Short mmCIF file of C-alpha atoms and ligand atoms in Angstrom, two decimals:
data_model
loop_
_atom_site.label_atom_id
_atom_site.label_comp_id
_atom_site.label_asym_id
_atom_site.label_seq_id
_atom_site.Cartn_x
_atom_site.Cartn_y
_atom_site.Cartn_z
CA MET A 21 -35.18 32.41 47.58
CA LYS A 22 -36.03 29.47 45.31
CA ASN A 23 -39.77 29.17 45.11
CA THR A 24 -41.91 27.67 42.40
CA PHE A 25 -45.17 28.65 44.06
CA SER A 26 -47.33 31.31 42.45
CA TYR A 27 -50.83 32.69 42.74
CA GLU A 28 -52.84 33.49 39.60
CA ASN A 29 -54.29 36.56 41.29
CA LYS A 30 -51.83 39.28 40.22
CA GLU A 31 -52.22 41.47 43.27
CA LEU A 32 -51.80 38.57 45.67
CA GLU A 33 -48.83 37.21 43.73
CA ASN A 34 -47.07 40.57 43.58
CA SER A 35 -47.40 41.09 47.31
CA ARG A 36 -46.20 37.53 47.90
CA ILE A 37 -43.09 38.04 45.74
CA LYS A 38 -42.30 41.32 47.47
CA LEU A 39 -42.62 39.82 50.94
CA GLY A 40 -40.61 36.77 49.83
CA GLU A 41 -37.73 39.08 48.91
CA THR A 42 -37.98 41.00 52.15
CA VAL A 43 -37.99 37.76 54.15
CA SER A 44 -34.89 36.53 52.25
CA GLU A 45 -33.04 39.76 52.95
CA ARG A 46 -34.00 39.76 56.60
CA PHE A 47 -33.16 36.15 57.41
CA GLY A 48 -30.54 35.30 54.77
CA GLU A 49 -29.76 31.58 54.62
CA ARG A 50 -31.62 30.83 57.85
CA GLN A 51 -35.22 29.65 57.48
CA PRO A 52 -37.50 31.86 59.61
CA LEU A 53 -39.90 30.01 61.88
CA CYS A 54 -43.50 30.75 62.77
CA PHE A 55 -45.40 29.60 65.85
CA LEU A 56 -49.12 29.65 65.10
CA HIS A 57 -51.81 28.56 67.50
CA SER A 58 -55.51 28.52 66.69
CA PHE A 59 -58.05 28.63 69.50
CA GLY A 60 -61.76 27.98 68.98
CA CYS A 61 -63.76 26.09 66.40
CA GLN A 62 -62.71 24.14 63.34
CA GLN A 63 -63.42 27.16 61.15
CA ASN A 64 -60.72 29.02 63.01
CA VAL A 65 -58.31 26.10 62.71
CA SER A 66 -58.99 26.06 58.99
CA ASP A 67 -58.25 29.81 58.76
CA GLY A 68 -55.02 29.14 60.68
CA GLU A 69 -54.09 26.54 58.06
CA LYS A 70 -54.60 29.15 55.33
CA ILE A 71 -52.27 31.55 57.12
CA MET A 72 -49.70 28.77 57.43
CA MET A 73 -49.92 28.02 53.71
CA MET A 74 -49.40 31.71 52.89
CA LEU A 75 -46.39 31.91 55.20
CA SER A 76 -44.87 28.75 53.76
CA THR A 77 -44.97 30.30 50.27
CA VAL A 78 -42.66 33.11 51.41
CA GLY A 79 -40.20 30.75 53.07
CA PHE A 80 -41.43 30.27 56.65
CA GLY A 81 -41.14 26.98 58.47
CA PHE A 82 -43.10 26.16 61.63
CA THR A 83 -42.31 25.46 65.26
CA ASN A 84 -44.22 24.53 68.41
CA ASP A 85 -41.85 26.54 70.58
CA THR A 86 -42.45 30.29 70.98
CA ASP A 87 -38.82 30.71 72.14
CA GLU A 88 -37.41 29.77 68.76
CA ALA A 89 -40.06 31.53 66.66
CA ASP A 90 -39.45 34.64 64.55
CA LEU A 91 -43.16 35.19 64.11
CA ILE A 92 -45.79 34.29 66.72
CA ILE A 93 -49.47 34.30 65.77
CA TYR A 94 -52.39 33.60 68.04
CA ASN A 95 -55.54 32.96 66.00
CA THR A 96 -58.24 33.66 68.56
CA CYS A 97 -61.82 32.76 69.54
CA ALA A 98 -64.35 35.11 71.16
CA VAL A 99 -67.23 32.75 71.80
CA ARG A 100 -66.85 32.63 75.61
CA GLU A 101 -64.98 34.75 78.10
CA ASN A 102 -62.57 32.00 79.15
CA ALA A 103 -61.45 31.61 75.52
CA GLU A 104 -60.49 35.29 75.55
CA ASP A 105 -58.81 35.08 78.95
CA ARG A 106 -56.53 32.32 77.74
CA VAL A 107 -55.34 34.48 74.86
CA PHE A 108 -54.66 37.49 77.07
CA GLY A 109 -52.73 35.15 79.39
CA ALA A 110 -50.65 33.71 76.56
CA VAL A 111 -49.89 37.12 75.05
CA GLY A 112 -49.07 38.56 78.48
CA ASN A 113 -46.46 35.82 78.87
CA LEU A 114 -44.70 36.99 75.70
CA LYS A 115 -43.70 40.33 77.22
CA HIS A 116 -40.35 39.00 78.42
CA LEU A 117 -39.63 37.26 75.15
CA LYS A 118 -40.19 40.51 73.26
CA GLU A 119 -37.83 42.32 75.63
CA GLN A 120 -35.11 39.72 75.03
CA LYS A 121 -35.79 39.36 71.30
CA PRO A 122 -37.15 42.69 70.02
CA ASP A 123 -37.08 41.39 66.44
CA VAL A 124 -39.71 38.75 67.05
CA VAL A 125 -43.05 39.75 65.49
CA ILE A 126 -46.13 39.02 67.59
CA GLY A 127 -49.55 38.90 65.97
CA ILE A 128 -53.12 38.33 67.12
CA CYS A 129 -55.83 37.51 64.61
CA GLY A 130 -59.23 35.86 64.36
CA CYS A 131 -62.58 36.43 66.04
CA MET A 132 -61.37 38.11 69.19
CA ALA A 133 -59.15 40.51 67.25
CA GLN A 134 -62.11 41.48 65.06
CA GLN A 135 -63.76 43.22 68.04
CA LYS A 136 -62.90 46.94 68.22
CA SER A 137 -62.75 46.93 72.02
CA VAL A 138 -60.24 44.04 72.02
CA CYS A 139 -58.10 45.68 69.34
CA GLU A 140 -58.01 48.89 71.41
CA LYS A 141 -57.14 46.96 74.57
CA ILE A 142 -54.23 45.24 72.82
CA LYS A 143 -53.03 48.52 71.31
CA ASN A 144 -53.05 50.22 74.71
CA THR A 145 -52.03 47.45 77.09
CA TYR A 146 -50.10 44.77 75.24
CA LYS A 147 -47.30 46.81 73.70
CA GLN A 148 -45.41 43.67 72.73
CA VAL A 149 -47.98 43.00 69.99
CA ASP A 150 -46.98 44.18 66.47
CA LEU A 151 -49.88 42.96 64.42
CA VAL A 152 -53.63 42.68 64.98
CA PHE A 153 -55.87 41.54 62.16
CA GLY A 154 -59.47 40.40 62.00
CA THR A 155 -61.37 37.72 60.13
CA PHE A 156 -61.67 39.78 56.92
CA ALA A 157 -57.96 40.48 56.51
CA TYR A 158 -56.35 37.14 55.58
CA ASN A 159 -55.92 38.20 51.94
CA ASP A 160 -53.82 41.16 53.17
CA LEU A 161 -51.36 39.07 55.19
CA PHE A 162 -48.42 39.55 52.78
CA VAL A 163 -48.98 43.31 52.66
CA MET A 164 -49.30 43.59 56.44
CA LEU A 165 -46.08 41.66 57.12
CA GLU A 166 -44.26 43.64 54.44
CA GLU A 167 -45.24 46.84 56.20
CA ILE A 168 -43.99 45.54 59.53
CA TYR A 169 -40.69 44.27 58.15
CA SER A 170 -39.86 47.17 55.84
CA LYS A 171 -41.34 50.13 57.71
CA HIS A 172 -40.90 48.82 61.26
CA THR A 173 -44.45 49.89 62.11
CA LYS A 174 -47.24 48.12 63.92
CA VAL A 175 -50.30 47.11 61.90
CA PHE A 176 -53.93 47.02 63.09
CA ASN A 177 -56.36 45.82 60.45
CA ILE A 178 -59.86 44.94 61.66
CA GLU A 179 -61.96 46.63 59.03
CA GLU A 180 -65.12 44.71 58.15
CA ASN A 181 -65.61 44.28 54.40
CA THR A 182 -67.80 42.23 52.07
CA GLY A 183 -65.55 39.27 52.78
CA ILE A 184 -65.14 38.09 49.19
CA ILE A 185 -63.94 34.50 49.32
CA CYS A 186 -60.49 34.12 47.81
CA GLU A 187 -60.50 30.60 46.34
CA GLU A 188 -56.77 30.86 45.75
CA LEU A 189 -55.97 30.72 49.45
CA LYS A 190 -55.47 27.06 50.31
CA GLN A 191 -54.95 25.38 53.67
CA LEU A 192 -51.65 23.86 54.75
CA ARG A 193 -52.87 20.64 56.30
CA ILE A 194 -50.54 18.95 58.75
CA ASP A 195 -52.95 16.07 59.41
CA LYS A 196 -52.88 13.65 56.49
CA VAL A 197 -56.00 11.66 57.42
CA LYS A 198 -58.64 14.19 58.44
CA ALA A 199 -59.31 17.49 56.73
CA THR A 200 -61.79 20.34 57.03
CA VAL A 201 -63.35 22.16 54.10
CA PRO A 202 -65.27 25.41 54.72
CA ILE A 203 -68.44 25.66 52.62
CA LEU A 204 -69.72 28.96 53.93
CA TYR A 205 -68.39 31.77 56.07
CA GLY A 206 -70.19 34.10 58.47
CA CYS A 207 -73.58 33.87 60.13
CA ASN A 208 -76.87 35.77 59.72
CA ASN A 209 -78.74 34.31 62.67
CA PHE A 210 -77.93 36.60 65.57
CA CYS A 211 -78.78 34.21 68.38
CA THR A 212 -78.91 36.73 71.22
CA TYR A 213 -76.06 35.19 73.26
CA CYS A 214 -73.64 34.79 70.37
CA ILE A 215 -70.75 36.95 69.21
CA VAL A 216 -70.07 35.04 65.98
CA PRO A 217 -72.25 37.16 63.61
CA TYR A 218 -70.45 40.29 64.87
CA VAL A 219 -66.96 38.93 64.30
CA ARG A 220 -67.50 36.84 61.18
CA GLY A 221 -69.86 39.05 59.17
CA ARG A 222 -72.67 37.95 56.86
CA GLU A 223 -73.00 34.56 55.18
CA ARG A 224 -70.94 33.91 52.05
CA SER A 225 -71.09 30.50 50.33
CA ARG A 226 -68.44 28.85 48.20
CA SER A 227 -69.69 27.33 44.94
CA ILE A 228 -70.69 23.65 44.77
CA GLU A 229 -67.94 23.19 42.18
CA ALA A 230 -65.23 24.67 44.44
CA VAL A 231 -66.25 22.47 47.37
CA VAL A 232 -66.62 19.27 45.34
CA ASN A 233 -63.26 19.83 43.61
CA GLU A 234 -61.51 20.39 46.92
CA VAL A 235 -63.06 17.26 48.47
CA LYS A 236 -62.14 15.23 45.35
CA ALA A 237 -58.54 16.41 45.53
CA LEU A 238 -58.36 15.51 49.24
CA VAL A 239 -59.77 12.03 48.61
CA ASN A 240 -57.19 11.56 45.83
CA GLU A 241 -54.46 12.59 48.25
CA GLY A 242 -55.63 9.80 50.57
CA TYR A 243 -57.68 11.74 53.16
CA LYS A 244 -60.14 9.47 54.96
CA GLU A 245 -62.42 11.94 56.72
CA ILE A 246 -63.51 15.32 55.46
CA THR A 247 -65.60 17.71 57.55
CA LEU A 248 -67.62 20.39 55.77
CA LEU A 249 -67.74 23.57 57.82
CA GLY A 250 -70.20 26.41 58.29
CA GLN A 251 -71.81 28.18 61.26
CA ASN A 252 -75.11 27.03 59.83
CA VAL A 253 -74.55 24.62 56.97
CA ASN A 254 -78.29 24.64 56.19
CA SER A 255 -77.92 28.24 55.01
CA TYR A 256 -75.58 27.08 52.24
CA GLU A 257 -76.73 29.23 49.33
CA TYR A 258 -76.84 26.52 46.66
CA GLY A 259 -78.69 23.93 48.78
CA PHE A 260 -76.96 21.90 51.48
CA PRO A 261 -78.58 18.48 50.80
CA GLU A 262 -77.74 19.01 47.12
CA LEU A 263 -74.10 19.72 48.01
CA LEU A 264 -74.01 16.58 50.18
CA ARG A 265 -75.36 14.48 47.33
CA GLU A 266 -72.72 15.87 44.96
CA VAL A 267 -69.90 15.18 47.43
CA ASP A 268 -71.32 11.70 48.04
CA LYS A 269 -70.86 10.83 44.35
CA ILE A 270 -67.06 10.99 44.71
CA ASP A 271 -65.44 7.55 44.48
CA GLY A 272 -63.21 6.19 47.23
CA HIS A 273 -63.24 4.93 50.81
CA PHE A 274 -63.76 8.03 52.95
CA ARG A 275 -66.17 9.68 55.37
CA ILE A 276 -67.95 13.01 55.20
CA ARG A 277 -68.97 14.91 58.32
CA PHE A 278 -70.38 18.41 58.67
CA MET A 279 -70.69 21.08 61.40
CA SER A 280 -73.28 22.41 62.23
CA PRO A 281 -76.84 22.37 60.95
CA HIS A 282 -79.23 24.83 62.63
CA PRO A 283 -82.44 23.11 63.81
CA LYS A 284 -84.61 25.95 62.49
CA ASP A 285 -83.98 24.78 58.95
CA ALA A 286 -82.94 21.15 59.29
CA THR A 287 -85.27 19.35 56.88
CA ASN A 288 -86.47 15.81 56.28
CA GLU A 289 -84.58 16.05 53.00
CA LEU A 290 -81.35 16.55 54.95
CA ILE A 291 -82.05 13.45 57.07
CA ASP A 292 -82.98 11.40 53.98
CA THR A 293 -79.79 12.53 52.23
CA ILE A 294 -77.67 11.41 55.18
CA ILE A 295 -79.42 8.07 55.56
CA ASN A 296 -79.32 7.27 51.83
CA SER A 297 -75.70 8.30 51.34
CA LYS A 298 -72.62 6.16 50.98
CA HIS A 299 -70.03 8.42 52.60
CA ILE A 300 -71.89 10.73 54.98
CA CYS A 301 -71.62 9.68 58.61
CA LYS A 302 -74.92 8.45 60.03
CA GLN A 303 -75.03 11.02 62.75
CA LEU A 304 -76.29 14.53 63.34
CA HIS A 305 -74.92 17.29 65.56
CA LEU A 306 -78.09 19.30 66.18
CA PRO A 307 -77.50 22.14 68.67
CA LEU A 308 -80.52 22.41 70.98
CA GLN A 309 -79.09 25.13 73.32
CA ALA A 310 -82.18 25.01 75.58
CA GLY A 311 -85.22 22.77 76.03
CA ASN A 312 -87.70 25.44 77.06
CA ASP A 313 -89.73 27.52 74.58
CA ARG A 314 -89.49 30.78 76.54
CA ILE A 315 -85.70 30.55 76.68
CA LEU A 316 -85.44 29.47 73.03
CA LYS A 317 -87.45 32.57 72.09
CA LEU A 318 -85.22 34.81 74.19
CA MET A 319 -82.24 33.19 72.49
CA ASN A 320 -83.77 34.00 69.07
CA ARG A 321 -83.28 30.40 67.98
CA LYS A 322 -86.46 30.44 65.83
CA TYR A 323 -87.65 26.93 66.72
CA SER A 324 -89.71 25.47 69.53
CA VAL A 325 -89.02 22.26 71.44
CA SER A 326 -91.76 20.59 69.42
CA ASP A 327 -90.20 21.73 66.09
CA TYR A 328 -86.91 20.27 67.28
CA MET A 329 -88.50 16.98 68.34
CA LYS A 330 -90.11 16.61 64.91
CA ILE A 331 -86.67 16.41 63.29
CA VAL A 332 -85.48 13.91 65.90
CA GLU A 333 -88.61 11.80 65.47
CA TYR A 334 -88.28 11.81 61.68
CA ALA A 335 -84.66 10.69 61.88
CA ARG A 336 -85.54 7.92 64.36
CA SER A 337 -88.52 6.80 62.24
CA LYS A 338 -86.09 6.18 59.40
CA SER A 339 -83.30 4.76 61.53
CA PRO A 340 -84.27 3.89 65.13
CA ASP A 341 -80.76 4.20 66.63
CA PHE A 342 -79.83 7.36 64.71
CA CYS A 343 -77.09 9.07 66.75
CA ILE A 344 -77.60 12.71 67.65
CA SER A 345 -75.30 15.02 69.59
CA THR A 346 -75.90 18.57 70.72
CA ASP A 347 -74.74 21.86 72.27
CA ILE A 348 -76.39 23.19 75.44
CA ILE A 349 -76.06 26.57 77.14
CA VAL A 350 -76.73 26.44 80.87
CA GLY A 351 -77.90 29.57 82.68
CA PHE A 352 -79.02 31.90 79.88
CA PRO A 353 -80.04 35.26 81.46
CA GLY A 354 -83.32 34.83 83.33
CA GLU A 355 -83.38 31.03 83.03
CA SER A 356 -84.96 29.52 86.13
CA TYR A 357 -84.08 26.16 87.64
CA GLU A 358 -87.44 24.80 86.38
CA GLU A 359 -86.61 25.94 82.86
CA PHE A 360 -83.18 24.33 83.11
CA CYS A 361 -84.98 21.11 84.17
CA ASP A 362 -87.02 21.32 80.94
CA THR A 363 -83.70 21.15 79.08
CA LYS A 364 -82.75 18.05 81.05
CA LYS A 365 -86.12 16.51 80.14
CA VAL A 366 -85.56 17.07 76.42
CA ILE A 367 -82.05 15.69 76.74
CA LYS A 368 -83.46 12.48 78.27
CA GLU A 369 -86.14 12.25 75.63
CA VAL A 370 -83.74 12.62 72.70
CA GLY A 371 -81.01 10.42 74.19
CA TYR A 372 -77.89 12.20 72.91
CA TYR A 373 -74.74 10.16 72.59
CA ASN A 374 -72.69 13.29 73.20
CA ILE A 375 -73.32 16.76 74.60
CA PHE A 376 -71.12 19.85 74.48
CA SER A 377 -72.41 22.00 77.31
CA PHE A 378 -71.32 25.43 78.42
CA VAL A 379 -72.23 27.87 81.16
CA TYR A 380 -73.62 31.01 79.54
CA SER A 381 -70.92 33.61 79.03
CA LYS A 382 -71.86 37.26 78.63
CA ARG A 383 -70.58 38.69 75.32
CA LYS A 384 -70.39 42.47 75.06
CA GLY A 385 -72.40 43.84 72.14
CA THR A 386 -74.90 40.98 72.00
CA LYS A 387 -78.60 41.38 72.94
CA ALA A 388 -78.42 38.89 75.81
CA ALA A 389 -75.71 40.98 77.47
CA GLU A 390 -78.43 43.56 78.18
CA MET A 391 -80.79 41.03 79.80
CA GLU A 392 -81.31 40.65 83.57
CA ASP A 393 -79.36 37.75 85.00
CA GLY A 394 -80.02 36.88 88.63
CA ILE A 395 -78.22 33.52 88.90
CA SER A 396 -74.56 33.37 89.87
CA ASP A 397 -71.97 31.61 87.72
CA LYS A 398 -71.29 29.30 90.67
CA GLN A 399 -74.94 28.19 90.71
CA LYS A 400 -74.92 27.72 86.95
CA GLY A 401 -71.79 25.60 87.33
CA LEU A 402 -73.73 23.30 89.69
CA TRP A 403 -76.57 22.98 87.18
CA LEU A 404 -74.03 22.08 84.50
CA ARG A 405 -72.61 19.34 86.74
CA GLU A 406 -76.09 17.97 87.28
CA LEU A 407 -76.62 17.81 83.53
CA LEU A 408 -73.29 16.11 82.91
CA LEU A 409 -73.96 13.46 85.56
CA GLU A 410 -77.29 12.55 83.99
CA GLN A 411 -75.73 12.54 80.55
CA ARG A 412 -73.16 9.97 81.68
CA GLU A 413 -75.97 7.48 82.30
CA THR A 414 -77.55 8.17 78.91
CA ALA A 415 -74.22 7.80 77.12
CA MET A 416 -73.71 4.48 78.91
CA GLU A 417 -77.13 3.23 77.76
CA ILE A 418 -76.45 4.26 74.15
CA ASN A 419 -72.94 2.83 74.12
CA ASN A 420 -74.21 -0.48 75.53
CA LYS A 421 -76.30 -0.94 72.38
CA PHE A 422 -73.08 -1.32 70.38
CA VAL A 423 -71.75 -4.27 72.37
CA GLY A 424 -71.50 -7.32 70.10
CA GLN A 425 -71.60 -5.27 66.89
CA ILE A 426 -68.74 -4.98 64.40
CA LYS A 427 -68.00 -1.31 63.75
CA GLU A 428 -65.76 0.32 61.21
CA VAL A 429 -63.26 2.52 63.06
CA LEU A 430 -60.99 5.18 61.59
CA VAL A 431 -57.87 4.91 63.72
CA ASP A 432 -56.69 8.23 65.19
CA GLY A 433 -53.62 7.19 67.17
CA LYS A 434 -52.33 5.61 70.33
CA SER A 435 -54.51 5.75 73.42
CA SER A 436 -53.34 8.28 75.95
CA THR A 437 -54.48 6.13 78.86
CA ILE A 438 -53.16 2.62 78.28
CA GLU A 439 -50.12 1.61 76.29
CA LYS A 440 -50.61 -0.87 73.44
CA LEU A 441 -54.12 0.48 72.87
CA LEU A 442 -55.09 2.37 69.75
CA ASN A 443 -58.11 4.61 69.51
CA GLY A 444 -60.33 5.82 66.74
CA LYS A 445 -63.90 6.75 65.98
CA THR A 446 -66.93 5.02 64.57
CA ASP A 447 -69.00 6.51 61.82
CA GLU A 448 -71.22 8.03 64.56
CA GLY A 449 -68.20 9.66 66.17
CA ILE A 450 -67.97 7.37 69.21
CA ILE A 451 -64.46 6.66 70.53
CA VAL A 452 -63.32 3.03 70.28
CA GLU A 453 -60.23 1.62 71.98
CA PHE A 454 -58.65 -1.64 70.89
CA GLU A 455 -55.32 -3.43 70.81
CA GLY A 456 -53.48 -3.14 67.51
CA ASP A 457 -50.32 -2.25 65.67
CA GLU A 458 -49.33 1.39 65.18
CA SER A 459 -49.26 0.80 61.42
CA LEU A 460 -53.07 0.88 61.54
CA ILE A 461 -53.10 4.59 62.43
CA GLY A 462 -54.93 6.52 59.71
CA LYS A 463 -56.65 3.40 58.38
CA PHE A 464 -60.15 1.94 58.59
CA VAL A 465 -60.33 -1.16 60.78
CA ASN A 466 -63.30 -3.37 61.63
CA VAL A 467 -63.57 -3.74 65.39
CA LYS A 468 -65.85 -6.06 67.34
CA ILE A 469 -67.24 -4.12 70.32
CA MET A 470 -66.80 -6.10 73.55
CA LYS A 471 -67.47 -3.55 76.25
CA ALA A 472 -69.06 -0.13 76.73
CA MET A 473 -67.96 2.70 78.98
CA ASN A 474 -69.77 6.01 79.30
CA TRP A 475 -67.13 7.84 77.28
CA ALA A 476 -65.97 5.15 74.84
CA LEU A 477 -66.25 1.60 73.54
CA HIS A 478 -63.69 -1.15 73.90
CA GLY A 479 -63.20 -3.84 71.29
CA GLU A 480 -61.02 -6.30 69.39
CA ILE A 481 -59.99 -6.31 65.76
CA ALA A 482 -62.54 -8.42 63.88
CA GLU A 483 -61.17 -11.20 61.67
N1 SAH B 523 -73.23 27.92 64.73
C1 SAH B 523 -73.33 26.96 65.73
C2 SAH B 523 -72.66 27.35 67.00
C3 SAH B 523 -71.30 27.91 67.01
S1 SAH B 523 -70.72 28.40 68.58
C4 SAH B 523 -74.81 26.74 66.03
O1 SAH B 523 -75.63 27.61 65.88
O2 SAH B 523 -75.11 25.66 66.45
C5 SAH B 523 -70.59 26.82 69.38
C6 SAH B 523 -71.38 26.71 70.63
O3 SAH B 523 -70.91 27.60 71.61
C7 SAH B 523 -72.85 27.06 70.51
O4 SAH B 523 -73.61 26.01 70.00
C8 SAH B 523 -73.24 27.38 71.93
O5 SAH B 523 -73.68 26.25 72.63
C9 SAH B 523 -71.93 27.87 72.54
N2 SAH B 523 -71.98 29.32 72.76
C10 SAH B 523 -72.07 30.31 71.88
N3 SAH B 523 -72.12 31.51 72.49
C11 SAH B 523 -72.06 31.25 73.83
C12 SAH B 523 -72.08 32.07 75.00
N4 SAH B 523 -72.19 33.38 74.93
N5 SAH B 523 -72.00 31.46 76.21
C13 SAH B 523 -71.90 30.11 76.29
N6 SAH B 523 -71.88 29.31 75.24
C14 SAH B 523 -71.96 29.86 74.01
FE1 SF4 B 524 -73.98 31.90 66.84
FE2 SF4 B 524 -76.50 31.30 66.37
FE3 SF4 B 524 -74.85 31.90 64.35
FE4 SF4 B 524 -74.57 29.60 65.66
S1 SF4 B 524 -76.33 30.21 64.43
S2 SF4 B 524 -72.96 31.03 65.07
S3 SF4 B 524 -75.10 30.18 67.72
S4 SF4 B 524 -75.54 33.27 65.96
FE1 F3S B 525 -64.79 31.08 68.28
FE2 F3S B 525 -64.87 32.47 66.09
FE3 F3S B 525 -65.22 29.90 65.99
S1 F3S B 525 -65.72 33.07 68.03
S2 F3S B 525 -66.14 29.41 67.95
S3 F3S B 525 -63.39 30.89 66.62
S4 F3S B 525 -66.21 31.41 64.72
#
């Protein structure tokens, strides 16, 4: 196989060469194809892109059709039960395919796979699966596939290790406009409802230099929006505001976003850095989770409603229309309807332009899974609907403020609802629809906002 790619890390490179040869022997002239699907958060998608890059260096191409794939990988999420159910459903559906095409290799990786109980369940029940690997095993991908191809064995690799960051593993980015860049991995916070610290291990930060160089390279390649990723970006070891200021010094026309800052250590310095920057979007995703102090304490969030409001008030004192979005969990164990109403009150007070809300999902192994929970999921679903209905009004009020303004929009693509319409997002992350030529996709366009809806803005290209 002709391949000019090489890793400087000897061990990695040797295993890559070996697998490359095995792949050539196995598939001959035909290019093998991989179907890879990442569920879950952007961190997971970014891991999926690393796997794709590794596979491409040993000769794999990619397909969206499991029927024509030689290798199928589901990169999974464990954050809520329905995320896990979808994976079990998808893998269950592959049973027939494996019977018809025994040579196809089926793999499951990511957060769900990292859980021992899930790995055991797959081993015992989903016999069509050949490969299970967790969030610490990406560096071993070549070795694992080599074992499967040459020894015809199954591989299960979910050992937790120190999770040393391998800077040599790069992402294969299909999108040429928006890119994600992880800045730290893992989480130390142990919010009582959350599985992430158990499946992603302890926090590890990349160096400022590594992050800045990667962002610079992406900007030079023409990327227009770069999102810095971490479960709690404020825990970034070398100072998050400092990192933002360094990234902001890069020349070019591009946007920086980040996901997510934890309110317990969001500082005025962070807000000042955003407001005074050139490239950082003037917006903050600040996950509240609950608006009642008793529930926040039970969640181990380490802030009170009043601590949270101080950050919001500071941001609004500096920039009165500062856009804030949030995550809410409805129906944490023991939450009463009155306590849920406290959350709605805080939501009204802050005036979020966007809310990602979820019914609490019990995660085995977490502290909250042991707590008494007297409210049914059906009831919690009704509370969630109540919250969403109120939020629609708030979003409408906020969106109305933009009518008449000219906003810079990064164009994402064609609207899925009405032909001839393009859509994109403002700096704040609000969707804008407008009429325009397809050639504008991936570019910044100034749009005059003519109308507001509760989910988007409508406008016309400004002269
Ligand atoms: N690190 C981020 C959250 C990552 S998980 C933070 O701390 O803000 C993304 C969101 O999923 C969380 O903000 C929370 O709202 C939701 N979530 C996490 N665990 C959940 C659970 N067990 N049930 C329901 N929602 C959950
Ligand atoms: Fe989960 Fe809390 Fe860590 Fe976010 S900060 S990933 S919610 S434990
Ligand atoms: Fe899911 Fe893992 Fe992300 S549990 S939300 S994919 S860190």
